[in-house]
mmCIF file of C-alpha atoms in Angstrom:
data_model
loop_
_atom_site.group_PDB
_atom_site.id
_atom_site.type_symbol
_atom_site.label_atom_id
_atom_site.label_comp_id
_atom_site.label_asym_id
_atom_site.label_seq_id
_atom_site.Cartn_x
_atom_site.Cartn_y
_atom_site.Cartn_z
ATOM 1 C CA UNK A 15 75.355 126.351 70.782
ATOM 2 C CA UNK A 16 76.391 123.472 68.562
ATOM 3 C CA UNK A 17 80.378 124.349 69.108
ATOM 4 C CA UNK A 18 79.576 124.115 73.360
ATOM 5 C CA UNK A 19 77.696 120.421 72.845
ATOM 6 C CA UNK A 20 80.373 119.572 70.383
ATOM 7 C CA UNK A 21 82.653 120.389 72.501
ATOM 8 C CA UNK A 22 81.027 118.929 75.050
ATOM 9 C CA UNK A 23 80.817 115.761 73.968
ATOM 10 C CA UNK A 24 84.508 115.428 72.699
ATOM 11 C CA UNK A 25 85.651 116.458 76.607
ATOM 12 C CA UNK A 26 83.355 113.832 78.802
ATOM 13 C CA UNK A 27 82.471 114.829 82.357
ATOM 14 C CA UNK A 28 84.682 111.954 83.858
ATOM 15 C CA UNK A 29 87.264 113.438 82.102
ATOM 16 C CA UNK A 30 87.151 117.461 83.756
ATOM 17 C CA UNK A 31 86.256 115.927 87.140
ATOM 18 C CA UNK A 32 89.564 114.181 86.803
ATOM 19 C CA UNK A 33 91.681 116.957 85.937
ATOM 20 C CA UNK A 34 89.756 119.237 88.871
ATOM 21 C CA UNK A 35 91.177 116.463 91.069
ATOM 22 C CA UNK A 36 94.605 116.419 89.800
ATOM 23 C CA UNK A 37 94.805 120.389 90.250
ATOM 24 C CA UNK A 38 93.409 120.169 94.123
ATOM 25 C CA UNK A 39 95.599 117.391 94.924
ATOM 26 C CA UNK A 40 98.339 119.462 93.276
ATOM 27 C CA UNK A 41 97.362 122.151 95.537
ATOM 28 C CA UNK A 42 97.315 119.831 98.680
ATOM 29 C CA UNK A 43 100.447 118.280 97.541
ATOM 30 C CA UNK A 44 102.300 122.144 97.554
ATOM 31 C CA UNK A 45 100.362 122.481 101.296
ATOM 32 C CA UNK A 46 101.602 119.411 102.893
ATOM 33 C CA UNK A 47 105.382 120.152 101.225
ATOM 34 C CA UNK A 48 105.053 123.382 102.906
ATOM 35 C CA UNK A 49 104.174 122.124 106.354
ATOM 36 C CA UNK A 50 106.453 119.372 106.222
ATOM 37 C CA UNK A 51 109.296 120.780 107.998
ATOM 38 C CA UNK A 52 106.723 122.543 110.917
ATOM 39 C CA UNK A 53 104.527 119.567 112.061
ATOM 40 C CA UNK A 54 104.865 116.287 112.235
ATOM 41 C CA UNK A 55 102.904 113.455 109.854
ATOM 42 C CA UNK A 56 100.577 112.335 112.598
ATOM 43 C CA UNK A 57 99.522 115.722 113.538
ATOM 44 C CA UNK A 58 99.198 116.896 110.386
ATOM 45 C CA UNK A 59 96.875 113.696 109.214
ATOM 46 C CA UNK A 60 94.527 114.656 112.408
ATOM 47 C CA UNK A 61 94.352 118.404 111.347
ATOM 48 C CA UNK A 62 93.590 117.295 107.725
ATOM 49 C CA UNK A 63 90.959 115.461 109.067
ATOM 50 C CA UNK A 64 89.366 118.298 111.089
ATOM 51 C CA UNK A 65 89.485 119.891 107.113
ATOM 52 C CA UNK A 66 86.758 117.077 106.033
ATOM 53 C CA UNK A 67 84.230 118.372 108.066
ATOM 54 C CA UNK A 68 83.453 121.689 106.323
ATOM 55 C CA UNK A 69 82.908 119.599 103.093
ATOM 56 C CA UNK A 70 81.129 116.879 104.790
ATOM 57 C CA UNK A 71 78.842 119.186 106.094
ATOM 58 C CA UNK A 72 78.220 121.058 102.805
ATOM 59 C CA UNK A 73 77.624 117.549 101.132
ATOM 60 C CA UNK A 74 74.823 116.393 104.079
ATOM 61 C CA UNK A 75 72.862 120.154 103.805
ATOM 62 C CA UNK A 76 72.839 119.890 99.824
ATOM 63 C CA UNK A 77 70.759 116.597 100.522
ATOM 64 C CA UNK A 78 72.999 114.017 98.232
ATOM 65 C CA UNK A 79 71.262 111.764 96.088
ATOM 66 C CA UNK A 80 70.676 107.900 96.735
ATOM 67 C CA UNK A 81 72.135 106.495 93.383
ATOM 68 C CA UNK A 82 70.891 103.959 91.032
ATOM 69 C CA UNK A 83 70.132 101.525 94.097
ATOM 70 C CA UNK A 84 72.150 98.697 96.493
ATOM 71 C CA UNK A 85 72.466 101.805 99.401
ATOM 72 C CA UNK A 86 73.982 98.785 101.369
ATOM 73 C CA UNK A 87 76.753 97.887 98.907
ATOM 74 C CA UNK A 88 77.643 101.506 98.410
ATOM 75 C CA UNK A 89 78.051 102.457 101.772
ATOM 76 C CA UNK A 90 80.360 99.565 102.324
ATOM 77 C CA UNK A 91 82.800 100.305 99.705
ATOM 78 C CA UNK A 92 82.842 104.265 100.495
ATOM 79 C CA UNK A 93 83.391 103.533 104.064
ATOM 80 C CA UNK A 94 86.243 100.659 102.916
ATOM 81 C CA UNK A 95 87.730 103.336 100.552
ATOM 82 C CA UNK A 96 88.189 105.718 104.099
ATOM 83 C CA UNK A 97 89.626 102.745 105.627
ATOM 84 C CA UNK A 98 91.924 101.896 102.968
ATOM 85 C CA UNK A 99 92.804 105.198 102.322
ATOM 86 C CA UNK A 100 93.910 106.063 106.407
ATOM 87 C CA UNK A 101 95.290 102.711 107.090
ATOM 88 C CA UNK A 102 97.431 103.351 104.040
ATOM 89 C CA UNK A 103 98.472 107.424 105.551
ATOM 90 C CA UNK A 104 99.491 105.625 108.652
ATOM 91 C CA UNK A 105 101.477 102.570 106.939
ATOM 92 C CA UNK A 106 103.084 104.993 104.974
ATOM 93 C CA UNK A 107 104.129 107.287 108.055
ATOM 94 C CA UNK A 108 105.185 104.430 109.771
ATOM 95 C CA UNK A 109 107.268 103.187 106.955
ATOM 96 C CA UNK A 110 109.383 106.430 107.413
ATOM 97 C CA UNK A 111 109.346 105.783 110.922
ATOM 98 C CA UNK A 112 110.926 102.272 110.687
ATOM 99 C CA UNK A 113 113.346 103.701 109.349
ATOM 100 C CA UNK A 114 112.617 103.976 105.191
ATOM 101 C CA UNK A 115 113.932 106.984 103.322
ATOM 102 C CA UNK A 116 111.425 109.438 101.886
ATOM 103 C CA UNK A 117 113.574 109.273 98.860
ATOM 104 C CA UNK A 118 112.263 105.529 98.336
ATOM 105 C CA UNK A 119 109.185 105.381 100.417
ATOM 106 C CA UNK A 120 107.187 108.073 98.410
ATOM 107 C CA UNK A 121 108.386 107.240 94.880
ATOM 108 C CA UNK A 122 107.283 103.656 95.698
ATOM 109 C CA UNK A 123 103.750 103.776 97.389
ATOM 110 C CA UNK A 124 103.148 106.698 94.485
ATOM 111 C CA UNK A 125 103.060 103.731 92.100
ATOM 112 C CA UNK A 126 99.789 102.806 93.821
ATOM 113 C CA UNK A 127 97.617 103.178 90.137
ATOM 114 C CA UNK A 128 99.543 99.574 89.361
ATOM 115 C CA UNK A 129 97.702 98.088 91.978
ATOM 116 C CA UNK A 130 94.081 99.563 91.221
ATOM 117 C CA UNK A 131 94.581 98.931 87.434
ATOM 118 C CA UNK A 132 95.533 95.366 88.396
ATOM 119 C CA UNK A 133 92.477 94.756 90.310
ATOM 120 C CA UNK A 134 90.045 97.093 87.866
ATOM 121 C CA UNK A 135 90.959 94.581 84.812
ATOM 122 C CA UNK A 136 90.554 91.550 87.030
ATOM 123 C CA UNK A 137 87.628 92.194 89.267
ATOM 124 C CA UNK A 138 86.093 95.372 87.652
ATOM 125 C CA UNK A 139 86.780 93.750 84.461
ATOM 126 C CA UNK A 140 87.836 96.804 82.869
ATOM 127 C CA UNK A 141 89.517 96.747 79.164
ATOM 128 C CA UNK A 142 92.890 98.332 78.589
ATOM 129 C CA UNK A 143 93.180 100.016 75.050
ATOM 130 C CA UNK A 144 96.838 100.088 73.380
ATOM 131 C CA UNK A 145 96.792 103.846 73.918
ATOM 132 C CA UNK A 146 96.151 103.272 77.514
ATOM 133 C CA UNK A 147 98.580 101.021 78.540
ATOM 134 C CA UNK A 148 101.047 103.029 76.989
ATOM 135 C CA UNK A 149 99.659 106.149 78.600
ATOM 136 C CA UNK A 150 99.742 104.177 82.305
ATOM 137 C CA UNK A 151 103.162 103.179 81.507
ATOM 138 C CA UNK A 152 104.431 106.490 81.175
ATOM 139 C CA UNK A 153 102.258 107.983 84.120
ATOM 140 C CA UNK A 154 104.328 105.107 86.136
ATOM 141 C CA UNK A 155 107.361 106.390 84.976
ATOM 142 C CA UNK A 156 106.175 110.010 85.457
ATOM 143 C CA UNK A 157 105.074 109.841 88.946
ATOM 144 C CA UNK A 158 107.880 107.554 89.653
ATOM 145 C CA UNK A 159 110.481 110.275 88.745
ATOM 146 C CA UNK A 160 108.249 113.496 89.773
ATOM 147 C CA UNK A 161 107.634 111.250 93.596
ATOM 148 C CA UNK A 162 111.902 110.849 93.911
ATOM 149 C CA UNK B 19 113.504 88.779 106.107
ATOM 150 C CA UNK B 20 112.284 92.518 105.030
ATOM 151 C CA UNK B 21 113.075 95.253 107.279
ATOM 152 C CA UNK B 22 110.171 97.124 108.677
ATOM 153 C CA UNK B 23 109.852 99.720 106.714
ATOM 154 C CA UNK B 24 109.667 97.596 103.041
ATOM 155 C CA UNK B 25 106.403 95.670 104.242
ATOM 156 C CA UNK B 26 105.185 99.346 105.643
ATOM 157 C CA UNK B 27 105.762 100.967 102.546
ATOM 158 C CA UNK B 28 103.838 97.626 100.491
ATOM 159 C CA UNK B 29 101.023 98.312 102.581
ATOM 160 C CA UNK B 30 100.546 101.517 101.910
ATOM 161 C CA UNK B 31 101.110 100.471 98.487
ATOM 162 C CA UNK B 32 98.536 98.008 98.107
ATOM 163 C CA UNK B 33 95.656 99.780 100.323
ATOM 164 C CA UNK B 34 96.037 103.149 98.478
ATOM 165 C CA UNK B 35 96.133 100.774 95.123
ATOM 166 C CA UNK B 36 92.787 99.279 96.499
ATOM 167 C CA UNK B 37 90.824 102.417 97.227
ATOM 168 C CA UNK B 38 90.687 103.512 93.528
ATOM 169 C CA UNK B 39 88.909 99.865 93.050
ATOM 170 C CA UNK B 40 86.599 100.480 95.803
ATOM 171 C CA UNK B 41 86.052 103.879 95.541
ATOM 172 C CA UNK B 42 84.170 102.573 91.398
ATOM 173 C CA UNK B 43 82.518 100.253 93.096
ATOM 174 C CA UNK B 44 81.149 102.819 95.695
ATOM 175 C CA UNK B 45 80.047 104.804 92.941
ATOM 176 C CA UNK B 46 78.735 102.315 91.262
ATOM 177 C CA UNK B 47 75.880 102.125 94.039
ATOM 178 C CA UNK B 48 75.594 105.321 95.555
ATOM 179 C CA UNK B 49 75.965 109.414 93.957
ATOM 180 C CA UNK B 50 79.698 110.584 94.658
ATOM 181 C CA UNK B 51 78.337 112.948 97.145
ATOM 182 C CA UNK B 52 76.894 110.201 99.490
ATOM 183 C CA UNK B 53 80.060 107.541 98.764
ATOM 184 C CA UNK B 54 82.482 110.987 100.084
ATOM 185 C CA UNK B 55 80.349 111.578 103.008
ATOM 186 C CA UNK B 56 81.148 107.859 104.278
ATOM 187 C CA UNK B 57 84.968 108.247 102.862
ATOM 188 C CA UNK B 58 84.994 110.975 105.274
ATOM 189 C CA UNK B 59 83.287 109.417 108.119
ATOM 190 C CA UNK B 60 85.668 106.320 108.243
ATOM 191 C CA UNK B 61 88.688 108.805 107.718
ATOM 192 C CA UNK B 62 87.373 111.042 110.628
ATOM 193 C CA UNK B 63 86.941 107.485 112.666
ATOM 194 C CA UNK B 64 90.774 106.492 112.144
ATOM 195 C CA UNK B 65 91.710 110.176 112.985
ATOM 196 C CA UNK B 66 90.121 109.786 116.196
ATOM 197 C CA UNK B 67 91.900 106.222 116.579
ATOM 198 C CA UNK B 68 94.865 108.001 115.948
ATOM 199 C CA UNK B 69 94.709 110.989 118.080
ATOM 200 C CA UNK B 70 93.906 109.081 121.277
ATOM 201 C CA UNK B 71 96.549 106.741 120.704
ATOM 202 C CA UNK B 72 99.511 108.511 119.682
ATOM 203 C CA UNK B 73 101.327 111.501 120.808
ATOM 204 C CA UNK B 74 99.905 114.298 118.783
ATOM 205 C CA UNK B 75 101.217 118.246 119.017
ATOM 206 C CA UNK B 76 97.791 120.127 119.567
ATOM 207 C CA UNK B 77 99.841 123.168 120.423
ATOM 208 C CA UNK B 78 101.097 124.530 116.580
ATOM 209 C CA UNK B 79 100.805 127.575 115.568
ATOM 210 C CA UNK B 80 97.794 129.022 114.121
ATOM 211 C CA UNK B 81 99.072 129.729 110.617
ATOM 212 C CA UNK B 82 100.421 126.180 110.119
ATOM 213 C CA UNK B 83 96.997 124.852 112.071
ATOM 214 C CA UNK B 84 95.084 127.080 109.697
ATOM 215 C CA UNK B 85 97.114 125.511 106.384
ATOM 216 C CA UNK B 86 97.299 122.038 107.974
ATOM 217 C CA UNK B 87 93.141 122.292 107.968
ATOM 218 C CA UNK B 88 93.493 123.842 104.341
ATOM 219 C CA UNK B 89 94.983 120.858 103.073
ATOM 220 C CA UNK B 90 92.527 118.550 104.731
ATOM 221 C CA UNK B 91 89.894 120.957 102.464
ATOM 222 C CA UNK B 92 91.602 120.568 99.549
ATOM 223 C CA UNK B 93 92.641 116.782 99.930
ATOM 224 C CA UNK B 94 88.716 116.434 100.124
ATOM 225 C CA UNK B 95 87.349 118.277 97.444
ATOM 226 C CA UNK B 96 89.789 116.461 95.423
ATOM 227 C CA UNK B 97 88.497 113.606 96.859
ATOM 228 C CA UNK B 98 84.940 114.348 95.784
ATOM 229 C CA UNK B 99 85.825 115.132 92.444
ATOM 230 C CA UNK B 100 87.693 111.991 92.190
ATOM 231 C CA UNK B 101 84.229 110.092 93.463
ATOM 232 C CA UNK B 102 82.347 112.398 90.378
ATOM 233 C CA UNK B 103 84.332 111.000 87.764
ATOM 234 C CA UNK B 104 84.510 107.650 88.458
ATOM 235 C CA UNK B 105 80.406 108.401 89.223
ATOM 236 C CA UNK B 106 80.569 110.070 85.581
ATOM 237 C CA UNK B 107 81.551 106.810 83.654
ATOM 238 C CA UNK B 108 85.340 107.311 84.152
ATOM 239 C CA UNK B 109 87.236 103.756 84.509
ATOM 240 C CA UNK B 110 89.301 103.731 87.533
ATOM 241 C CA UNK B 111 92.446 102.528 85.430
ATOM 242 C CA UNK B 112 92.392 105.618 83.885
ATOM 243 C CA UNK B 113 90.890 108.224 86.613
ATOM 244 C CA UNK B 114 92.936 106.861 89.190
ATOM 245 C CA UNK B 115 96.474 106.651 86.887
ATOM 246 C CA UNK B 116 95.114 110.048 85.542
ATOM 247 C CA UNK B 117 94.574 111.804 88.880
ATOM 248 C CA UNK B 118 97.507 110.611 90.630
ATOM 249 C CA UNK B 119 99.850 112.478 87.973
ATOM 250 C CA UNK B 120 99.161 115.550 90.523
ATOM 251 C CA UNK B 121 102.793 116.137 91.569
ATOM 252 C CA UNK B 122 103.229 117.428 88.513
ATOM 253 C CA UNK B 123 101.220 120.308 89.577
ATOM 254 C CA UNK B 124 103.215 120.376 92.781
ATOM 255 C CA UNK B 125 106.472 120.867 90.995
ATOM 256 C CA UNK B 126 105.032 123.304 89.022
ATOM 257 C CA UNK B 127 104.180 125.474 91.878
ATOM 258 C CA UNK B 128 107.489 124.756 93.668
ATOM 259 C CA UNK B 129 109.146 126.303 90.941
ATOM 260 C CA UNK B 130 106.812 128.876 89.928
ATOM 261 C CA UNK B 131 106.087 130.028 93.849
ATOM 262 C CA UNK B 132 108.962 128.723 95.866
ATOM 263 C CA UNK B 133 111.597 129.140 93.767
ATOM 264 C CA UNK B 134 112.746 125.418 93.868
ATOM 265 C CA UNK B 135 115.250 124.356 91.191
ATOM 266 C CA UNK B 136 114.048 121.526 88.731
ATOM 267 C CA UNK B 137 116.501 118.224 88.466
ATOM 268 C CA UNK B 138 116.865 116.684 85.713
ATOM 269 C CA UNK B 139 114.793 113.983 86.506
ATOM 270 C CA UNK B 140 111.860 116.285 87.512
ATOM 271 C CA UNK B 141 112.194 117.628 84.195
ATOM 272 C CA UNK B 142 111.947 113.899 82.279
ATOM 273 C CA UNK B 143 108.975 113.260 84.574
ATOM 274 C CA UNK B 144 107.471 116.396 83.217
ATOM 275 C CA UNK B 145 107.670 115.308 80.219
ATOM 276 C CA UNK B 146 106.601 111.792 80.416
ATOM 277 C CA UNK B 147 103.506 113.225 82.561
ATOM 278 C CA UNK B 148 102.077 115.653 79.653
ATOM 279 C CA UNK B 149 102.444 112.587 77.461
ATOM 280 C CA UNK B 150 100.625 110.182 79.831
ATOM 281 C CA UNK B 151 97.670 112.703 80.457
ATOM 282 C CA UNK B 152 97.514 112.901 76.829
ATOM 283 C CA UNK B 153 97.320 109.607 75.927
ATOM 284 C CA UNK B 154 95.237 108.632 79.289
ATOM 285 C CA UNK B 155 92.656 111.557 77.903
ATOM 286 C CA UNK B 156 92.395 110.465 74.437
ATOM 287 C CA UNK B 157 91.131 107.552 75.974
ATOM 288 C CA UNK B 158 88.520 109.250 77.027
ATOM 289 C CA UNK B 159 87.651 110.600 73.591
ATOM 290 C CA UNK B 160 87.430 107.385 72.323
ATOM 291 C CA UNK B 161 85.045 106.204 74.798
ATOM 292 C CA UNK B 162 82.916 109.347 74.111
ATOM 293 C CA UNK B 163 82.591 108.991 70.714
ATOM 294 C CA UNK B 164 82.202 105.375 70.990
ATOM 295 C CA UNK B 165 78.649 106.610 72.693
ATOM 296 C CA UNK B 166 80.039 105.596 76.042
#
């Protein structure tokens, strides 16, 4: 019992939600290389969509809780984060349609975690440890190369 | 100046960059599950945009319709995880850097499933990956001991 909150406590929650992500998006990643060459972006972004719903749906019947207050503010920023999100999917399609290479275009937007750890220290006034910025450096590099 | 395709591709740059900032703040006001429910609604609204707008190919077969909608599932749970951790205490500096190390995942199952060769420079981004999500992680660690 002790061993399980020990271990608990050394592993935060923030910490297995993450990886959980990283393995789905790994998944999705593997699905999207797969249907590359059989539809096109577009399509495919309008089919992922129709994928939402199931979840959304799940989420809506398992009543969701409010949070710690300001439903106002919340909803803004999770409805911006949609926005942001699919405006992004479609800049990024149409930068391969303009003519950019996949071979640059992904490797470059895939640096996006610059951006948000630019704005977290500024606005969210988040603190970078030593260990961190050397970690983010090296996730730049690694995405960088693994995006190519 | 720039060709099309540069200011494209820093879009999609900056708004993807900008989501991990808004997608704490979201969280910061409502649980994860309500903050992906309006992700998804805004998502499903540019979809929609999309659809009637541009030429899209309804008629696909249903195996690739069935996978393209698979993706769209896992792209959103990963999405809801995502919203947990950053709901859980994670810093989006660190969630966001953490969880977009996911193609290495996708190279891993390349390899392992589709028989793809690794390149050299898959292989350094491996490397650098592991050491990132280490270092990102014992972040984490700190923080929880540090009665965060």
């Amino acid at each position: 019992m002790a061993m399980s909150s020990d271990a608990r406590r050394r592993i935060p929650g923030w910490l297995w939600y993450a990886f959980f992500t990283m393995i789905l998006w790994g998944l999705w990643g593997s699905v999207s290389k797969i249907l590359s060459s059989r539809i096109d972006e577009i399509t495919n972004q309008v089919y992922f969509t129709v994928g939402l719903l199931p979840l959304m749906t799940l989420m809506l019947y398992s009543k969701p809780a409010d949070g710690e207050g300001g439903m106002f503010a919340g909803t803004f920023w999770a409805l911006l984060t949609g926005v942001l999100g699919g405006v992004g999917n479609l800049a990024f399609f149409r930068a391969l349609r303009a003519g950019g290479k996949v071979s640059v275009v992904a490797p470059a937007t895939a640096l996006f975690p610059l951006i948000t750890v630019i704005f977290a220290v500024v606005f969210l006034r988040e603190r970078l440890r030593r260990t961190q910025i050397i970690g983010l450096a090296l996730a730049l590099g690694a995405i960088y190369l693994l995006s190519v | 100046m720039f060709s099309g395709w540069i200011i494209f591709t820093a879009i999609a740059l900056v708004l993807w960059g900008l989501s991990g900032v808004t997608q704490k703040l979201a969280t910061n006001h409502i649980s994860s599950q309500l903050s992906f429910i309006w992700f998804a609604v805004a998502m499903i609204v540019i979809s929609l945009i999309v659809a009637l707008s541009e030429p899209i190919h309804w008629r696909i077969g249903s195996g690739v319709m069935l996978l393209a909608i698979c993706g769209g599932v896992l792209n959103g749970l990963g999405a809801l995880t995502s919203f947990c951790a950053l709901e859980s205490g994670g810093k989006a500096s660190v969630v966001i850097s953490l969880v977009a190390l996911y193609p290495l995942l996708t190279v891993a199952i390349a390899v392992a499933f589709l028989h793809e060769a690794l390149t050299g420079r898959q292989v350094v981004g491996i490397v650098l990956a592991i050491i990132a999500a280490i270092l990102l992680s014992l972040d984490g660690e700190q923080q929880a001991s540090a009665g965060k």
